[in-house]
């Protein structure tokens, strides 16, 4: 009896501390998710001021999306622009991360550089792409510079060519996010036991060998995290291409992303079709994340 | 569209307006309402009021009846929905009794005028208006929309519903509106033939040419001779190619679009199916030819590249535009623009057409019917007010008599047109406009058609691919429409 009363149970605190998360999760994640799935089974849109539906139509919305064949196109666009932005971004971030965490380099003014590379992320994506839209306009500063330097005879229409638009979107994404990625990777790199580096140096390893044989393998968990979050962010790419192409995804919708397509349905408040599209996106995101996770994590288990 | 420029500014004021819009004083003495209302109204009504005040008991009985009726009906807050400052400045400048309080508030007598201004970029204005109109029936009297403005492109979306009040129900008769152009009324007539809006503008549009360029290309800047050089589309194409040789770009393909789209032979959507009119295909073919010959460009309207033509350096031969273009778009008050030097000329161009225009609609359920009626009558039918608007704002007003008056003497000369008086041509154009083929789908379809065609002009898609893209975009916007 006496013994029992002295034991204080901290169990309830665990649950109490979990309440905020659970509430936020329910309100902002679970309920929207369920209602999206629910909405996707209805024909529900507005024509002018007249509301059509909601009428239960079963899987018709899903069938519409599969049969009109747009989904793969926009998925492909999204992935192309994501890869084009992600590859240079991860290379740049690894390089910067390695430099910043390497004590033997004794880099000066690190705080300044770390702040500067993070800056682009603070600018609103829409403002950023508005800036690029103006910079790369036919009569914009970039074109007049290129003409005055004699590189082009007449203005290059950046917004009228498939690859120039995609490159601009990728470039903007890269610039906006490399600072963030660098900081994540640096956190990972600084978590590696310094004695490993010292041991390697004593054994006569070069800087390149240390990077590939020690830093990279031990950085794997963080790399996986960066890959997955960036992939999910990439799939949700919207504001940069939306503003840059004025919502059209032109030329010929070659830079239209999945979310821009989703946004198109909001013009007529088409909750049914938009819901079905969101469910597809949810599935795609899940599958891709699983692939990335399996692919990068499996060799470690050996 | 043209309103894009004001976007950022207006969205800030809008938020302020929404917050401040709630406060009102409904406990003010009831008798004050009709008095204030009438002071702002026509002279006729003012005279009536005087008799009322000085009347015998017998007459007072009538007056009391009227007073109580009005007082019971009329609210203290007039909510106006618009997408830019245009109507507000018209009301401030030309409506007697309107006092400006701040950017989003005014006063007419003791009625508070609340402006709810949302820019039309990305459909924001319509979205906002839709949401409020759908809640109109349940809203408190002071929160109800009393008056809202619509553009021709989507007027039918609102007019063809019960959310707008027929003019007849407000007590505005056909006789009141008899001096207006027919087309301005057909736009806001619903499928049952009821007129549901009125406008102070007749936006007949034409070709605004650069006099300097005309001299260089055609050897003359006389409006009649320039008109002869662009009298139909064949001649227009010819002139455009000449302009290209002289180092000018004729204009953007998007400038000529409205001229073709106003002269179609059928509606966009017929029996639930999308129909692409032959005249629009003419636009595509003519434009493709001119773009390939570098005689026209593909710049989006209102963009920076497009706006360069307003200065001599832009090397643009012409713009296609209505009268609101003069005042609103050519930047006459900026140094260095062609307009500032009086360097534009105006002629009708290859085909008569109209562009834009603002219509005033009364919202069903308004608690200020009397005031709304008076605003509509004053702003759209009072000849003195209309003449004032034409002279102050270089607008083409919706009154045959006033336009004839302006055309007859120097009172219609515009400095930005080098002293030319365009009102005869504007009036002639307005007579010829035929809008029987307008539908509620116009805005969405026109917008998407231009976007899709741009891909074809720039060589990124074949004609078929571009048309497929267009159909796809329309079905996305209007799920009830089928496209082949």
XYZ file of C-alpha atoms in Angstrom:
786
model
C 0.000 0.000 0.000
C 2.604 2.460 1.098
C 4.827 1.491 -1.782
C 2.085 1.916 -4.348
C 1.122 5.436 -3.333
C 4.648 6.676 -3.813
C 4.683 5.826 -7.490
C 3.591 8.853 -9.487
C 2.045 7.979 -12.814
C 3.193 10.261 -15.594
C 1.176 8.387 -18.207
C -1.646 10.906 -18.369
C 0.769 13.713 -19.220
C 1.734 11.863 -22.339
C -1.859 11.926 -23.482
C -2.397 15.528 -22.422
C 0.627 16.671 -24.356
C -0.652 14.804 -27.378
C -4.007 16.602 -27.371
C -2.881 19.720 -29.295
C -1.398 17.599 -32.044
C -4.404 15.321 -32.279
C -6.820 18.246 -32.404
C -4.804 20.088 -35.030
C -4.398 16.897 -37.011
C -8.116 16.151 -36.914
C -9.212 19.656 -37.855
C -6.646 20.455 -40.483
C -5.743 17.045 -41.905
C -8.192 14.274 -41.156
C -11.486 16.110 -41.743
C -10.360 17.736 -45.032
C -8.972 14.419 -46.217
C -12.175 12.531 -45.516
C -14.387 15.265 -46.958
C -12.253 15.406 -50.106
C -12.740 11.705 -50.655
C -16.442 12.075 -49.899
C -16.797 15.001 -52.329
C -15.102 13.103 -55.095
C -18.131 10.844 -55.492
C -20.478 13.699 -56.340
C -21.259 15.813 -59.331
C -21.051 19.225 -57.727
C -20.275 22.444 -59.536
C -21.632 25.875 -60.274
C -22.692 27.160 -63.643
C -22.898 30.928 -63.430
C -24.969 31.456 -60.314
C -26.774 28.135 -60.582
C -25.600 25.323 -58.381
C -25.568 21.901 -60.070
C -25.642 18.970 -57.675
C -24.429 17.561 -55.439
C -25.603 14.387 -57.147
C -24.047 11.050 -56.298
C -22.257 9.746 -59.375
C -20.076 6.996 -57.908
C -16.712 6.703 -59.614
C -17.608 8.856 -62.622
C -15.204 11.635 -61.660
C -12.344 9.166 -61.358
C -13.198 7.697 -64.731
C -13.312 11.168 -66.305
C -9.855 11.959 -65.011
C -8.395 8.667 -66.159
C -9.998 8.748 -69.590
C -9.218 12.329 -70.591
C -5.551 11.475 -70.329
C -4.439 14.773 -68.842
C -3.175 13.403 -65.569
C -0.024 11.697 -66.949
C 0.863 14.820 -68.963
C 0.670 17.163 -66.031
C 2.365 14.623 -63.782
C 5.193 14.408 -66.293
C 5.457 18.225 -66.459
C 5.573 18.460 -62.701
C 8.244 15.787 -62.356
C 10.383 17.247 -65.159
C 10.393 20.661 -63.537
C 11.020 19.158 -60.113
C 13.997 17.075 -61.275
C 15.417 20.017 -63.237
C 15.330 22.072 -60.071
C 16.209 19.383 -57.535
C 19.403 17.991 -59.078
C 21.344 21.257 -59.131
C 19.832 22.130 -55.790
C 21.072 19.003 -53.986
C 24.525 19.287 -55.599
C 24.806 22.911 -54.578
C 23.550 22.185 -51.072
C 25.931 19.267 -50.530
C 28.849 21.369 -51.670
C 27.916 24.342 -49.521
C 27.075 22.080 -46.582
C 30.438 20.330 -46.813
C 32.248 23.649 -46.960
C 30.413 25.189 -44.070
C 30.899 22.160 -41.802
C 34.536 21.538 -42.665
C 36.542 22.987 -39.753
C 39.830 22.813 -41.655
C 38.630 25.422 -44.175
C 38.152 28.043 -41.456
C 35.579 29.940 -43.556
C 35.098 33.514 -42.460
C 31.737 35.297 -42.146
C 29.825 32.014 -42.181
C 26.845 33.570 -40.461
C 26.536 36.113 -43.238
C 26.638 33.536 -46.012
C 24.216 31.217 -44.260
C 21.767 34.099 -43.959
C 22.199 35.173 -47.556
C 21.623 31.741 -49.051
C 18.461 31.385 -47.001
C 17.114 34.787 -48.069
C 15.398 33.774 -51.345
C 13.197 31.419 -49.351
C 11.768 34.346 -47.432
C 10.444 36.015 -50.555
C 6.927 35.010 -51.520
C 7.019 32.626 -54.444
C 4.461 34.738 -56.270
C 6.507 37.900 -55.881
C 9.586 36.019 -56.993
C 7.967 34.734 -60.162
C 6.429 38.138 -60.849
C 9.968 39.496 -60.742
C 11.162 36.858 -63.196
C 8.162 37.478 -65.404
C 9.209 41.113 -65.706
C 12.916 40.355 -66.008
C 12.409 37.907 -68.857
C 9.696 39.802 -70.742
C 10.380 40.481 -74.405
C 11.205 44.082 -73.643
C 12.594 43.250 -70.214
C 16.099 43.922 -68.893
C 17.499 40.445 -69.638
C 16.568 40.692 -73.285
C 17.901 44.197 -73.730
C 21.119 43.125 -72.033
C 21.511 40.134 -74.327
C 20.800 42.243 -77.392
C 23.250 44.945 -76.366
C 25.927 42.348 -75.729
C 25.312 41.115 -79.251
C 24.305 37.603 -78.170
C 20.859 37.857 -79.729
C 19.783 39.911 -82.714
C 16.219 40.261 -81.491
C 14.432 39.609 -78.222
C 14.211 35.936 -77.272
C 10.648 35.135 -76.248
C 11.368 33.254 -73.041
C 7.701 32.663 -72.298
C 6.948 31.145 -75.689
C 9.341 28.196 -75.637
C 8.762 24.966 -73.763
C 12.228 24.545 -72.313
C 12.891 28.147 -71.444
C 9.739 28.312 -69.336
C 10.499 24.984 -67.640
C 14.083 26.049 -67.006
C 12.972 29.319 -65.468
C 10.568 27.498 -63.146
C 13.261 24.976 -62.200
C 15.804 27.723 -61.673
C 13.476 29.662 -59.407
C 12.665 26.591 -57.351
C 16.339 25.799 -57.037
C 17.240 29.307 -55.938
C 14.386 29.437 -53.478
C 15.060 26.123 -51.795
C 18.805 25.451 -51.879
C 19.348 27.492 -48.730
C 16.814 25.459 -46.830
C 18.310 22.201 -48.055
C 21.824 23.364 -47.183
C 20.780 24.006 -43.599
C 19.155 20.575 -43.318
C 22.222 18.860 -44.757
C 24.532 20.850 -42.499
C 22.550 19.671 -39.501
C 23.081 16.122 -40.701
C 26.780 16.625 -41.338
C 27.404 18.178 -37.961
C 25.724 15.200 -36.364
C 28.486 12.914 -37.632
C 31.059 12.037 -34.994
C 34.167 14.202 -35.682
C 36.412 11.370 -34.526
C 35.485 9.490 -37.706
C 36.864 12.330 -39.824
C 39.964 12.537 -37.663
C 40.543 8.806 -37.919
C 40.200 8.955 -41.681
C 42.637 11.846 -41.864
C 45.150 9.967 -39.732
C 44.771 7.021 -42.090
C 45.655 9.345 -44.950
C 42.273 9.724 -46.665
C 41.869 12.649 -49.060
C 39.076 15.200 -48.678
C 37.213 13.602 -51.611
C 37.512 10.161 -50.056
C 36.249 11.458 -46.730
C 33.257 13.052 -48.425
C 32.252 9.979 -50.413
C 33.192 7.271 -47.910
C 32.180 8.900 -44.644
C 30.015 11.964 -45.034
C 27.643 10.698 -47.712
C 26.852 7.251 -46.253
C 26.284 8.664 -42.790
C 24.175 11.449 -44.209
C 21.747 9.005 -45.773
C 18.843 9.444 -43.313
C 18.903 13.199 -43.803
C 19.230 12.801 -47.563
C 16.161 10.573 -47.604
C 14.263 13.136 -45.595
C 15.333 15.921 -47.954
C 14.405 13.841 -50.997
C 10.937 12.975 -49.715
C 10.015 16.446 -48.495
C 11.302 17.987 -51.694
C 9.393 15.439 -53.764
C 6.173 16.191 -51.946
C 6.848 19.911 -52.275
C 7.623 19.398 -55.946
C 4.378 17.541 -56.585
C 2.561 20.447 -55.045
C 4.378 22.953 -57.233
C 1.922 25.710 -58.014
C 2.623 29.370 -57.428
C 5.834 29.762 -59.405
C 4.586 28.346 -62.735
C 1.088 29.734 -62.145
C 2.287 33.327 -61.925
C 5.030 32.976 -64.493
C 2.668 31.678 -67.165
C -0.354 33.671 -66.079
C -2.188 30.504 -65.116
C -2.033 28.996 -68.580
C 0.932 26.653 -68.246
C 1.802 27.715 -71.776
C 3.273 26.992 -74.251
C 0.750 24.240 -74.967
C 0.325 23.537 -71.269
C 3.840 22.130 -71.145
C 4.510 23.780 -67.808
C 1.151 23.075 -66.232
C 1.499 21.218 -62.963
C -0.987 18.964 -61.220
C -2.069 21.636 -58.759
C -2.486 24.202 -61.526
C -4.800 21.689 -63.173
C -6.648 21.277 -59.901
C -6.957 25.040 -59.679
C -8.584 25.129 -63.110
C -11.542 23.236 -61.697
C -12.042 25.802 -58.995
C -13.244 28.355 -61.533
C -16.589 26.572 -61.598
C -16.333 25.383 -57.990
C -16.139 21.864 -59.352
C -15.648 20.080 -56.051
C -16.402 16.639 -57.461
C -13.726 16.556 -60.097
C -11.251 18.487 -57.958
C -11.824 15.995 -55.135
C -11.167 13.031 -57.399
C -8.022 14.699 -58.695
C -6.831 15.326 -55.138
C -7.333 11.666 -54.269
C -5.207 10.704 -57.261
C -2.525 13.132 -56.118
C -2.649 11.662 -52.635
C -2.081 8.186 -54.061
C 0.718 9.352 -56.353
C 2.470 11.147 -53.496
C 2.186 8.056 -51.308
C 3.582 5.716 -53.954
C 6.459 8.002 -54.879
C 7.423 8.564 -51.271
C 7.434 4.813 -50.688
C 9.627 4.253 -53.732
C 12.101 6.911 -52.651
C 12.162 5.528 -49.149
C 12.655 1.883 -50.183
C 15.185 2.753 -52.842
C 17.407 4.791 -50.567
C 16.948 2.843 -47.349
C 17.229 -0.815 -48.383
C 21.041 -1.246 -48.771
C 21.522 -0.085 -45.213
C 19.731 -3.092 -43.809
C 22.382 -5.543 -45.039
C -8.250 43.493 -67.646
C -7.524 47.204 -67.827
C -8.372 47.139 -64.182
C -5.378 44.980 -63.419
C -3.246 48.028 -62.852
C -5.208 49.104 -59.850
C -5.251 45.621 -58.397
C -2.767 45.889 -55.609
C -4.024 49.247 -54.470
C -7.630 48.249 -54.482
C -7.253 45.003 -52.602
C -5.932 46.957 -49.658
C -8.809 49.371 -49.699
C -11.226 46.501 -50.102
C -10.199 44.917 -46.841
C -10.635 48.210 -45.082
C -14.034 48.570 -46.702
C -15.208 45.191 -45.561
C -14.285 45.884 -41.981
C -15.780 49.337 -41.928
C -18.857 48.262 -43.872
C -20.586 46.818 -40.849
C -21.153 49.980 -38.856
C -24.371 51.847 -39.527
C -26.934 53.776 -37.619
C -30.415 52.452 -38.156
C -31.927 54.418 -35.272
C -31.776 57.784 -37.071
C -35.112 59.629 -37.261
C -37.243 58.143 -39.994
C -38.310 61.474 -41.413
C -34.789 62.392 -42.358
C -34.545 59.643 -44.912
C -36.901 60.910 -47.588
C -35.730 64.495 -47.166
C -32.106 63.597 -47.705
C -33.011 61.319 -50.539
C -34.937 63.953 -52.370
C -32.330 66.641 -51.951
C -30.039 64.414 -53.940
C -32.641 63.754 -56.563
C -33.909 65.654 -59.588
C -35.280 69.174 -59.501
C -38.739 67.858 -60.058
C -38.597 65.876 -56.858
C -37.096 68.805 -54.997
C -40.018 70.959 -56.037
C -42.355 68.279 -54.782
C -40.651 68.356 -51.436
C -41.112 72.095 -51.114
C -44.805 71.759 -51.742
C -44.937 69.035 -49.183
C -43.390 71.184 -46.527
C -45.627 74.147 -47.205
C -48.725 72.113 -47.646
C -52.122 72.098 -46.005
C -53.356 69.274 -43.903
C -55.012 67.679 -46.889
C -51.848 67.513 -48.885
C -49.881 66.522 -45.830
C -51.891 63.355 -45.605
C -50.625 62.271 -49.005
C -47.154 63.273 -48.067
C -47.205 61.311 -44.855
C -48.287 58.269 -46.740
C -45.380 58.661 -49.094
C -42.984 59.434 -46.272
C -43.849 56.385 -44.245
C -43.656 54.181 -47.302
C -40.219 55.424 -48.227
C -38.984 55.428 -44.681
C -40.061 51.876 -44.137
C -38.452 50.769 -47.349
C -35.239 52.673 -47.470
C -32.162 51.540 -45.594
C -29.385 53.683 -44.285
C -26.572 51.873 -46.034
C -26.072 51.643 -49.770
C -23.712 48.809 -50.678
C -22.085 49.100 -54.062
C -19.975 46.325 -55.611
C -17.476 47.240 -58.293
C -14.128 46.102 -59.670
C -12.419 49.474 -59.981
C -12.705 53.138 -59.147
C -14.315 54.173 -62.413
C -17.941 54.311 -61.288
C -16.922 55.774 -57.964
C -15.171 58.678 -59.623
C -18.154 59.188 -61.936
C -20.466 59.324 -58.948
C -18.155 61.616 -56.991
C -17.728 63.978 -59.911
C -21.183 64.045 -61.390
C -23.821 62.972 -58.873
C -25.114 65.902 -56.917
C -25.312 65.241 -53.220
C -22.588 62.635 -53.138
C -19.959 63.487 -50.581
C -16.775 61.527 -50.346
C -15.895 60.389 -46.839
C -12.844 58.236 -47.517
C -11.568 55.806 -50.106
C -14.322 53.283 -49.530
C -17.090 55.405 -48.062
C -19.343 58.196 -49.138
C -22.565 59.844 -48.103
C -25.695 60.725 -50.006
C -27.821 62.702 -47.595
C -27.797 60.560 -44.484
C -27.351 57.320 -46.379
C -23.911 55.784 -46.038
C -22.473 54.627 -49.319
C -20.154 51.668 -48.876
C -17.913 50.696 -51.773
C -16.854 47.117 -52.007
C -14.182 47.134 -54.663
C -12.514 43.880 -55.713
C -10.248 43.834 -58.754
C -11.382 41.509 -61.522
C -7.999 39.802 -61.840
C -8.345 36.022 -61.732
C -12.099 36.343 -61.518
C -11.862 37.703 -57.980
C -14.600 40.284 -58.480
C -17.130 37.777 -59.741
C -16.218 35.231 -57.088
C -16.757 37.791 -54.375
C -19.986 39.035 -55.922
C -21.296 35.481 -56.412
C -20.720 34.539 -52.804
C -22.434 37.671 -51.528
C -25.352 37.422 -53.936
C -25.984 33.816 -52.983
C -26.279 34.930 -49.368
C -28.359 37.992 -50.283
C -31.706 36.561 -49.188
C -30.538 35.866 -45.635
C -28.388 38.952 -45.159
C -29.371 41.808 -42.863
C -30.812 44.797 -44.717
C -27.729 46.906 -44.245
C -25.462 44.156 -45.531
C -27.433 43.486 -48.687
C -25.943 44.481 -52.006
C -27.970 47.352 -53.400
C -26.127 48.120 -56.571
C -23.474 46.271 -58.495
C -21.653 46.744 -61.739
C -21.187 44.220 -64.507
C -19.237 44.084 -67.743
C -20.692 42.990 -71.056
C -18.636 39.787 -71.101
C -20.483 38.302 -68.188
C -23.550 40.531 -67.806
C -25.907 37.712 -68.775
C -24.598 35.512 -66.001
C -26.225 37.927 -63.558
C -28.982 39.421 -65.655
C -30.515 36.077 -66.511
C -31.120 35.242 -62.859
C -33.443 36.553 -60.165
C -30.548 38.241 -58.411
C -30.991 41.350 -60.557
C -34.083 43.564 -60.476
C -35.948 44.501 -63.651
C -35.682 48.232 -64.368
C -39.482 48.348 -64.610
C -39.798 47.183 -60.992
C -37.671 50.140 -59.926
C -40.051 52.432 -61.771
C -37.732 53.189 -64.665
C -39.720 53.207 -67.878
C -38.757 52.601 -71.479
C -39.395 56.276 -72.119
C -36.711 57.188 -69.573
C -34.209 55.112 -71.505
C -35.338 55.897 -75.033
C -32.256 57.939 -75.921
C -29.894 55.022 -75.224
C -28.354 52.821 -77.865
C -30.255 49.621 -78.423
C -27.223 47.401 -78.065
C -26.501 48.719 -74.588
C -29.938 47.501 -73.598
C -29.865 44.156 -75.361
C -26.785 43.168 -73.354
C -28.709 43.465 -70.099
C -32.037 42.082 -71.275
C -32.806 38.650 -69.837
C -34.300 35.713 -71.699
C -37.820 36.867 -70.800
C -37.211 40.239 -72.423
C -36.931 42.176 -69.174
C -34.403 44.978 -69.036
C -32.238 44.642 -65.955
C -29.490 47.211 -66.171
C -28.434 50.512 -67.615
C -25.170 52.068 -68.670
C -23.808 55.571 -69.128
C -21.334 54.306 -71.697
C -21.715 53.289 -75.292
C -18.444 51.555 -75.904
C -18.395 51.541 -79.640
C -14.793 50.996 -80.536
C -12.515 51.588 -83.435
C -8.946 51.879 -84.531
C -6.715 54.354 -82.729
C -3.728 55.001 -84.941
C -0.367 56.609 -84.435
C -0.393 59.737 -86.604
C 3.373 59.736 -87.015
C 3.285 56.145 -88.245
C 0.374 56.839 -90.572
C 2.278 59.673 -92.215
C 5.269 57.428 -92.706
C 3.354 54.387 -93.935
C 0.419 55.900 -95.778
C 1.633 59.428 -96.400
C -1.300 60.950 -94.524
C -2.749 61.115 -91.034
C -6.207 62.258 -92.059
C -8.828 60.051 -90.361
C -10.834 59.565 -93.547
C -7.851 58.532 -95.616
C -6.543 56.221 -92.919
C -10.028 54.750 -92.687
C -9.907 54.074 -96.427
C -6.634 52.197 -95.959
C -8.125 49.882 -93.299
C -11.728 49.798 -94.537
C -11.960 45.999 -94.621
C -9.796 43.095 -93.535
C -8.052 42.683 -96.886
C -7.022 46.313 -96.920
C -6.087 46.068 -93.272
C -3.733 43.156 -93.947
C -2.226 45.095 -96.839
C -1.633 48.151 -94.656
C -0.201 45.986 -91.872
C 2.382 44.576 -94.261
C 3.263 48.081 -95.432
C 3.665 49.122 -91.816
C 6.010 46.201 -91.224
C 8.169 47.300 -94.149
C 8.340 50.782 -92.660
C 9.602 49.337 -89.376
C 6.307 49.364 -87.471
C 4.302 46.597 -85.901
C 0.620 46.962 -86.740
C -0.629 45.907 -83.266
C -1.056 42.782 -81.185
C -3.284 39.985 -82.452
C -5.189 40.398 -79.203
C -6.079 43.956 -80.197
C -7.988 42.848 -83.266
C -9.692 39.944 -81.501
C -12.732 41.851 -80.301
C -13.468 43.156 -83.767
C -13.821 39.611 -85.035
C -15.521 38.178 -81.954
C -18.221 40.878 -81.986
C -19.107 40.021 -85.551
C -19.805 36.312 -85.164
C -22.844 34.582 -86.577
C -23.753 32.497 -83.540
C -23.276 32.057 -79.807
C -20.344 30.278 -78.213
C -22.491 27.567 -76.711
C -25.460 26.210 -78.642
C -27.585 23.418 -77.146
C -24.903 22.739 -74.586
C -22.241 22.311 -77.261
C -19.266 24.522 -77.922
C -19.285 26.085 -81.385
C -16.291 27.884 -82.864
C -17.567 30.526 -85.228
C -16.170 30.960 -88.737
C -15.321 34.577 -88.097
C -13.095 33.532 -85.206
C -11.298 31.152 -87.503
C -10.841 34.126 -89.830
C -9.179 35.912 -86.960
C -6.899 32.937 -86.393
C -5.958 32.697 -90.063
C -5.518 36.426 -90.686
C -3.524 36.810 -87.505
C -1.306 33.828 -88.222
C -0.449 35.332 -91.600
C 0.411 38.678 -90.031
C 2.364 37.177 -87.144
C 4.407 35.092 -89.564
C 5.064 38.221 -91.594
C 6.094 39.937 -88.326
C 3.458 42.581 -88.985
C 1.648 41.781 -85.726
C 2.895 40.563 -82.386
C 1.328 38.212 -79.855
C 1.677 40.327 -76.736
C -0.948 39.963 -74.039
C -3.144 42.970 -73.500
C -2.144 45.223 -70.584
C 1.304 43.602 -70.362
C 4.533 45.614 -70.303
C 5.486 44.651 -73.838
C 2.093 45.618 -75.155
C 2.081 48.922 -73.276
C 5.310 50.021 -74.963
C 3.311 51.068 -77.988
C 1.990 54.025 -76.014
C 5.333 55.743 -76.530
C 6.900 56.585 -79.904
C 9.692 54.047 -79.221
C 7.173 51.226 -79.180
C 6.826 51.517 -82.964
C 3.185 50.449 -82.922
C 0.918 51.534 -85.740
C -2.358 51.292 -83.875
C -4.427 50.042 -80.989
C -7.988 48.835 -81.226
C -10.072 50.442 -78.552
C -13.231 52.197 -77.463
C -13.557 55.657 -75.968
C -12.643 54.559 -72.450
C -9.326 53.633 -73.925
C -8.531 57.313 -74.586
C -8.788 58.402 -71.025
C -8.026 55.200 -69.184
C -5.289 53.450 -71.113
C -3.205 55.786 -73.217
C -1.486 57.539 -70.299
C -2.160 61.002 -71.651
C -0.925 62.626 -68.462
C 2.513 61.021 -68.666
C 5.371 62.812 -70.344
C 6.704 61.195 -73.458
C 3.639 59.216 -74.440
C 2.093 59.665 -77.853
C -1.155 60.673 -76.188
C 0.640 63.395 -74.254
C 1.801 64.889 -77.540
C -1.647 64.583 -79.085
C -0.302 62.034 -81.519
C -3.201 59.624 -81.917
C -5.955 59.604 -84.521
C -9.247 57.744 -84.504
C -11.180 55.985 -87.244
C -13.800 53.220 -87.301
C -11.528 50.552 -88.752
C -12.365 47.366 -90.664
C -15.569 46.492 -88.785
C -17.751 48.128 -86.168
C -17.541 46.529 -82.774
C -17.781 47.386 -79.130
C -15.564 46.616 -76.211
C -16.328 46.572 -72.532
C -18.560 49.030 -70.826
C -20.016 49.046 -67.387
C -23.644 48.387 -66.586
C -25.375 49.294 -63.363
C -27.655 46.599 -61.975
C -29.943 46.776 -58.974
C -29.711 43.746 -56.733
C -32.936 42.000 -55.826
C -33.702 42.576 -52.180
C -32.184 46.035 -52.070
C -33.518 48.194 -49.272
C -32.664 51.420 -51.105
C -34.782 51.062 -54.238
C -35.582 54.778 -54.421
C -31.995 55.871 -54.229
C -30.875 53.168 -56.642
C -33.493 54.326 -59.116
C -32.314 57.899 -58.824
C -28.659 56.977 -59.262
C -29.441 54.941 -62.358
C -31.579 57.693 -63.856
C -29.133 60.481 -63.094
C -26.013 58.659 -64.188
C -27.355 57.046 -67.338
C -30.105 59.305 -68.668
C -29.538 62.863 -67.453
C -28.227 64.637 -70.548
C -26.336 67.338 -68.657
C -24.560 64.773 -66.542
C -23.753 62.681 -69.603
C -22.301 65.627 -71.462
C -20.216 66.493 -68.431
C -18.895 62.929 -68.341
C -18.018 63.010 -72.032
C -16.135 66.263 -71.714
C -14.373 65.579 -68.457
C -13.478 61.940 -69.004
C -13.378 61.652 -72.825
C -15.986 58.919 -72.607
C -18.459 57.875 -75.282
C -21.755 58.280 -73.470
C -24.939 56.325 -73.939
C -27.134 59.043 -75.398
C -27.748 59.606 -79.071
C -28.676 63.251 -78.507
C -25.598 64.063 -76.443
C -23.250 62.393 -78.913
C -24.853 64.298 -81.789
C -24.396 67.502 -79.849
C -20.745 66.748 -79.133
C -20.091 65.856 -82.746
C -21.742 68.992 -84.057
C -19.263 71.503 -82.622
C -15.855 71.793 -80.991
C -17.100 70.619 -77.613
C -16.083 67.059 -78.487
C -12.515 67.781 -79.612
C -9.912 65.741 -77.768
C -6.360 66.945 -77.322
C -4.877 63.486 -77.159
C -6.250 62.903 -80.664
C -4.537 66.028 -81.905
C -7.776 67.991 -81.623
C -9.804 65.466 -83.625
C -13.487 65.121 -82.732
C -14.206 61.382 -82.704
C -17.830 61.555 -81.633
C -19.354 61.303 -85.088
C -17.442 58.064 -85.720
C -18.168 56.771 -82.241
C -21.874 57.415 -82.680
C -21.851 55.804 -86.097
C -20.106 52.764 -84.643
C -22.545 52.470 -81.772
C -25.491 52.374 -84.180
C -24.009 49.417 -86.015
C -23.189 47.205 -83.054
C -25.187 43.992 -82.988
C -25.004 41.884 -79.900
C -27.591 39.238 -80.451
C -24.872 36.587 -80.198
C -23.681 37.410 -76.735
C -23.927 34.666 -74.147
C -23.053 34.065 -70.531
C -20.030 32.032 -71.625
C -18.332 34.885 -73.461
C -15.713 35.883 -70.990
C -14.413 32.389 -70.302
C -14.490 31.343 -73.932
C -12.912 34.511 -75.343
C -10.139 34.380 -72.795
C -9.317 30.732 -73.425
C -9.605 31.093 -77.189
C -7.005 33.848 -77.252
C -4.682 31.914 -74.974
C -4.949 28.754 -77.049
C -4.518 30.545 -80.367
C -1.339 32.169 -79.089
C 0.310 28.744 -79.084
C -0.550 28.345 -82.739
C 0.692 31.824 -83.664
C 3.983 31.241 -81.950
C 4.474 27.916 -83.674
C 4.304 25.784 -80.543
C 1.220 23.903 -81.649
C -0.595 23.038 -84.842
C -3.990 24.573 -85.408
C -5.708 21.338 -84.351
C -3.659 21.050 -81.188
C -4.449 24.634 -80.273
C -8.167 24.088 -80.832
C -8.092 20.894 -78.756
C -6.433 22.828 -75.996
C -9.141 25.457 -76.197
C -11.925 22.877 -75.981
C -10.259 21.236 -73.026
C -9.989 24.563 -71.208
C -13.639 25.417 -71.834
C -14.863 22.079 -70.499
C -12.718 22.610 -67.412
C -14.321 25.985 -66.851
C -17.862 25.011 -67.742
C -18.365 21.339 -66.874
C -21.888 21.367 -68.327
C -20.631 22.242 -71.812
C -19.534 19.526 -74.226
C -16.974 20.040 -76.937
C -17.275 17.424 -79.678
